[in-house]
Tab-separated table of C-alpha atoms in Angstrom:
chain	number	residue	atom	x	y	z
Q	183	SER	CA	73.345	93.124	105.998
Q	184	GLN	CA	75.054	92.097	103.072
Q	185	GLN	CA	72.951	91.588	99.983
Q	186	GLY	CA	75.350	89.286	98.440
Q	187	GLU	CA	77.116	86.045	99.945
Q	188	GLU	CA	80.078	84.547	98.141
Q	189	ASP	CA	81.133	80.716	98.253
Q	190	PRO	CA	83.606	79.505	98.841
Q	191	GLN	CA	85.344	82.276	100.896
Q	192	ALA	CA	88.811	81.028	99.458
Q	193	LEU	CA	89.915	78.653	96.543
Q	194	SER	CA	93.234	77.485	95.498
Q	195	ILE	CA	94.049	75.745	92.348
Q	196	GLN	CA	96.439	75.130	89.714
Q	197	GLU	CA	97.226	77.021	87.043
Q	198	GLY	CA	95.239	75.996	83.866
Q	199	GLU	CA	92.393	74.451	85.880
Q	200	ASN	CA	88.973	76.259	86.107
Q	201	ALA	CA	87.825	78.222	89.148
Q	202	THR	CA	83.866	78.557	90.127
Q	203	MET	CA	82.594	81.138	92.510
Q	204	ASN	CA	79.407	81.434	93.576
Q	205	CYS	CA	77.011	84.130	94.732
Q	206	SER	CA	73.609	84.207	96.221
Q	207	TYR	CA	71.775	87.418	97.057
Q	208	LYS	CA	68.317	88.065	98.771
Q	209	THR	CA	66.112	90.729	96.890
Q	210	SER	CA	64.991	90.984	93.284
Q	211	ILE	CA	67.586	92.970	91.176
Q	212	ASN	CA	68.056	94.889	88.072
Q	213	ASN	CA	71.432	93.347	87.250
Q	214	LEU	CA	74.257	91.475	88.981
Q	215	GLN	CA	77.962	92.569	88.440
Q	216	TRP	CA	81.318	90.767	89.226
Q	217	TYR	CA	84.524	92.583	90.255
Q	218	ARG	CA	87.977	91.858	90.699
Q	219	GLN	CA	90.387	93.161	93.431
Q	220	ASN	CA	94.013	92.797	93.221
Q	221	SER	CA	95.546	92.992	96.871
Q	222	GLY	CA	95.777	96.767	98.214
Q	223	ARG	CA	94.052	98.050	94.978
Q	224	GLY	CA	90.665	99.166	93.923
Q	225	LEU	CA	87.920	97.072	92.517
Q	226	VAL	CA	87.733	96.440	88.738
Q	227	HIS	CA	84.586	95.789	86.840
Q	228	LEU	CA	84.634	92.322	84.796
Q	229	ILE	CA	80.867	91.791	83.865
Q	230	LEU	CA	77.487	92.672	84.038
Q	231	ILE	CA	74.734	90.266	83.476
Q	232	ARG	CA	70.951	91.749	83.559
Q	233	SER	CA	68.164	90.195	85.309
Q	234	ASN	CA	66.493	88.862	82.059
Q	235	GLU	CA	69.800	87.006	80.884
Q	236	ARG	CA	70.869	83.991	82.072
Q	237	GLU	CA	74.525	83.491	80.959
Q	238	LYS	CA	77.274	85.854	79.517
Q	239	HIS	CA	80.582	85.525	78.270
Q	240	SER	CA	83.716	87.574	78.144
Q	241	GLY	CA	86.829	86.054	76.964
Q	242	ARG	CA	87.784	83.455	79.663
Q	243	LEU	CA	84.954	84.378	82.056
Q	244	ARG	CA	81.649	82.745	82.057
Q	245	VAL	CA	78.463	84.275	84.156
Q	246	THR	CA	75.336	82.444	84.813
Q	247	LEU	CA	72.440	84.269	86.548
Q	248	ASP	CA	69.241	82.173	88.331
Q	249	THR	CA	66.958	84.748	89.363
Q	250	SER	CA	64.492	81.794	90.835
Q	251	LYS	CA	67.358	80.797	93.188
Q	252	LYS	CA	68.753	84.271	93.565
Q	253	SER	CA	72.118	82.908	92.624
Q	254	SER	CA	75.035	83.602	90.092
Q	255	SER	CA	78.166	81.821	89.470
Q	256	LEU	CA	81.377	82.931	87.953
Q	257	LEU	CA	83.705	80.688	86.007
Q	258	ILE	CA	87.040	81.508	85.144
Q	259	THR	CA	88.560	79.105	82.263
Q	260	ALA	CA	92.168	77.873	82.083
Q	261	SER	CA	93.123	80.118	84.886
Q	262	ARG	CA	96.646	81.824	85.405
Q	263	ALA	CA	98.712	83.054	88.282
Q	264	ALA	CA	97.420	86.527	87.221
Q	265	ASP	CA	93.938	85.543	88.113
Q	266	THR	CA	94.829	85.473	91.860
Q	267	ALA	CA	92.856	88.171	93.394
Q	268	SER	CA	89.627	88.505	95.199
Q	269	TYR	CA	86.253	88.238	93.497
Q	270	PHE	CA	83.048	90.044	94.378
Q	271	CYS	CA	79.448	89.996	93.122
Q	272	ALA	CA	77.641	93.106	93.402
Q	273	THR	CA	73.812	93.722	92.970
Q	274	ASP	CA	71.658	96.664	92.434
Q	275	ALA	CA	68.083	96.439	93.950
Q	276	SER	CA	65.121	96.501	91.607
Q	277	SER	CA	64.171	99.428	94.161
Q	278	GLY	CA	67.098	101.404	93.813
Q	279	ASP	CA	70.482	102.388	92.161
Q	280	LYS	CA	73.157	101.439	94.676
Q	281	LEU	CA	75.339	98.862	94.497
Q	282	THR	CA	75.743	96.069	97.428
Q	283	PHE	CA	78.609	93.954	97.522
Q	284	GLY	CA	79.094	90.385	99.071
Q	285	THR	CA	81.916	89.232	101.227
Q	286	GLY	CA	84.100	87.907	98.227
Q	287	THR	CA	86.124	84.717	97.177
Q	288	ARG	CA	89.704	84.759	97.556
Q	289	LEU	CA	91.234	83.044	94.475
Q	290	ALA	CA	94.798	81.720	94.447
Q	291	VAL	CA	96.303	80.385	91.509
Q	292	ARG	CA	99.362	78.298	91.794
Q	293	PRO	CA	101.848	78.598	89.071
P	117	ASP	CA	90.918	109.663	80.130
P	118	ALA	CA	88.167	110.116	83.060
P	119	GLU	CA	89.228	108.980	86.537
P	120	ILE	CA	88.041	108.690	90.167
P	121	THR	CA	90.684	109.666	92.523
P	122	GLN	CA	90.741	109.581	96.432
P	123	SER	CA	93.172	111.373	98.962
P	124	PRO	CA	94.932	110.687	100.694
P	125	ARG	CA	95.956	107.386	100.259
P	126	HIS	CA	97.179	106.359	104.036
P	127	LYS	CA	95.895	108.426	106.818
P	128	ILE	CA	97.074	108.082	110.880
P	129	THR	CA	94.958	110.073	113.145
P	130	GLU	CA	94.149	110.183	116.716
P	131	THR	CA	91.039	108.983	118.517
P	132	GLY	CA	88.369	111.969	118.745
P	133	ARG	CA	89.720	114.217	115.656
P	134	GLN	CA	87.657	114.969	112.796
P	135	VAL	CA	88.756	113.591	109.412
P	136	THR	CA	87.682	114.368	105.816
P	137	LEU	CA	88.441	111.650	102.966
P	138	ALA	CA	88.244	113.245	99.812
P	139	CYS	CA	86.759	111.943	96.188
P	140	HIS	CA	87.030	113.288	93.062
P	141	GLN	CA	85.759	111.952	89.680
P	142	THR	CA	85.786	113.443	86.280
P	143	TRP	CA	83.360	110.896	84.784
P	144	ASN	CA	80.102	113.377	85.493
P	145	HIS	CA	78.501	110.419	87.194
P	146	ASN	CA	75.569	111.420	89.277
P	147	ASN	CA	75.894	108.508	91.564
P	148	MET	CA	78.592	108.390	93.907
P	149	PHE	CA	79.208	105.945	96.980
P	150	TRP	CA	81.610	105.475	100.075
P	151	TYR	CA	82.405	101.816	101.422
P	152	ARG	CA	84.520	100.641	103.579
P	153	GLN	CA	86.450	97.266	103.456
P	154	ASP	CA	87.092	94.818	106.434
P	155	LEU	CA	88.319	91.488	106.816
P	156	GLY	CA	85.113	89.083	106.948
P	157	HIS	CA	82.587	91.747	105.946
P	158	GLY	CA	83.526	92.751	102.313
P	159	LEU	CA	82.520	96.145	101.381
P	160	ARG	CA	79.891	97.893	103.135
P	161	LEU	CA	78.099	100.922	102.133
P	162	ILE	CA	78.727	104.063	104.277
P	163	HIS	CA	77.013	106.913	102.345
P	164	TYR	CA	75.826	107.467	98.598
P	165	SER	CA	74.687	110.335	96.502
P	166	TYR	CA	72.336	110.532	93.529
P	167	GLY	CA	73.447	113.923	92.841
P	168	VAL	CA	74.019	117.343	93.787
P	169	HIS	CA	72.548	118.186	97.539
P	170	ASP	CA	71.575	114.499	97.639
P	171	THR	CA	73.077	112.289	100.193
P	172	ASN	CA	71.403	108.952	101.871
P	173	LYS	CA	72.598	106.626	104.432
P	174	GLY	CA	74.123	103.186	103.983
P	175	GLU	CA	74.308	100.148	106.403
P	176	VAL	CA	76.985	101.525	108.397
P	177	SER	CA	76.566	105.100	108.222
P	178	ASP	CA	77.109	106.169	112.190
P	179	GLY	CA	79.715	108.342	112.884
P	180	TYR	CA	80.153	109.354	109.262
P	181	SER	CA	78.972	112.140	107.107
P	182	VAL	CA	78.888	113.243	103.510
P	183	SER	CA	77.998	116.606	101.492
P	184	ARG	CA	77.487	116.787	97.816
P	185	SER	CA	78.167	120.628	96.635
P	186	ASN	CA	78.984	119.622	93.055
P	187	THR	CA	79.117	116.525	90.746
P	188	GLU	CA	82.641	115.840	90.853
P	189	ASP	CA	83.253	115.697	94.618
P	190	LEU	CA	81.940	113.706	97.568
P	191	PRO	CA	84.108	113.906	100.569
P	192	LEU	CA	83.300	111.708	103.589
P	193	THR	CA	83.840	113.083	107.264
P	194	LEU	CA	84.532	111.004	110.320
P	195	GLU	CA	83.045	113.383	113.143
P	196	SER	CA	84.845	112.353	115.866
P	197	ALA	CA	87.219	109.414	114.793
P	198	ALA	CA	87.263	106.086	116.714
P	199	SER	CA	89.360	103.127	116.630
P	200	SER	CA	86.628	100.897	115.126
P	201	GLN	CA	86.588	103.093	112.050
P	202	THR	CA	90.370	101.881	111.089
P	203	SER	CA	89.468	100.617	107.721
P	204	VAL	CA	90.292	100.626	104.090
P	205	TYR	CA	87.787	103.203	102.621
P	206	PHE	CA	86.705	103.016	98.705
P	207	CYS	CA	84.712	105.804	96.798
P	208	ALA	CA	82.966	104.763	93.564
P	209	SER	CA	81.016	106.470	91.087
P	210	LEU	CA	78.254	104.887	88.809
P	211	GLY	CA	76.563	106.175	85.422
P	212	GLY	CA	73.170	104.920	86.156
P	213	LEU	CA	71.240	101.488	85.762
P	214	LYS	CA	72.785	98.897	84.055
P	215	THR	CA	76.225	100.337	84.038
P	216	GLU	CA	79.667	99.547	86.029
P	217	ALA	CA	81.188	101.270	88.944
P	218	PHE	CA	84.590	102.895	88.892
P	219	PHE	CA	86.400	102.614	92.034
P	220	GLY	CA	89.232	105.013	93.259
P	221	GLN	CA	92.239	103.222	94.917
P	222	GLY	CA	91.273	103.270	98.371
P	223	THR	CA	92.444	105.219	101.419
P	224	ARG	CA	93.783	103.339	104.429
P	225	LEU	CA	92.862	105.289	107.630
P	226	THR	CA	94.158	104.245	110.989
P	227	VAL	CA	93.066	105.411	113.929
P	228	VAL	CA	95.189	105.337	117.072
């Protein structure tokens, strides 16, 4: 079964608005990562947050991690049409080194 | 620049045929993974390897096999292709804990 579940499954916003997507997972983790996938392409790494970190920023991206609730959120500020893509969270469990992905959030940013 | 490449990018095969998808990385990563991506399921792990001669089953390994004879390559074999294996397949490599994964561009496989 999937380790991570993203919410919402799909999100449509206007350019300039912020987009927030959430990820919940099941087991203890070493770190949590967010990836982006443009249609028909491979996944590209966006940001990694360690299990002992609570918040991390990278450009217009802000990631939070709450290990007590086993959840993370990805905030994209001042969205652009080019942010249109699917976004996935991925976790590597404390017991191993393999990455397990959620089902993803499809983000559409309207110009 | 280091990279990870998959071949072929597209493949159509018949039910029952054996098919091998190639994955080659020049990152010198020990950890390599194969995922399949289907609508509504996200990415599901098929097989993975932590190094030469090491292979492990993922959550959807039935009907698939891998072998790791060197660091650079992890070919995925469908022993007897079934229509349920029509999917997009992604290979990824990972340097280790707390590092990012690098993905290939994917192979779209259609089993008819």
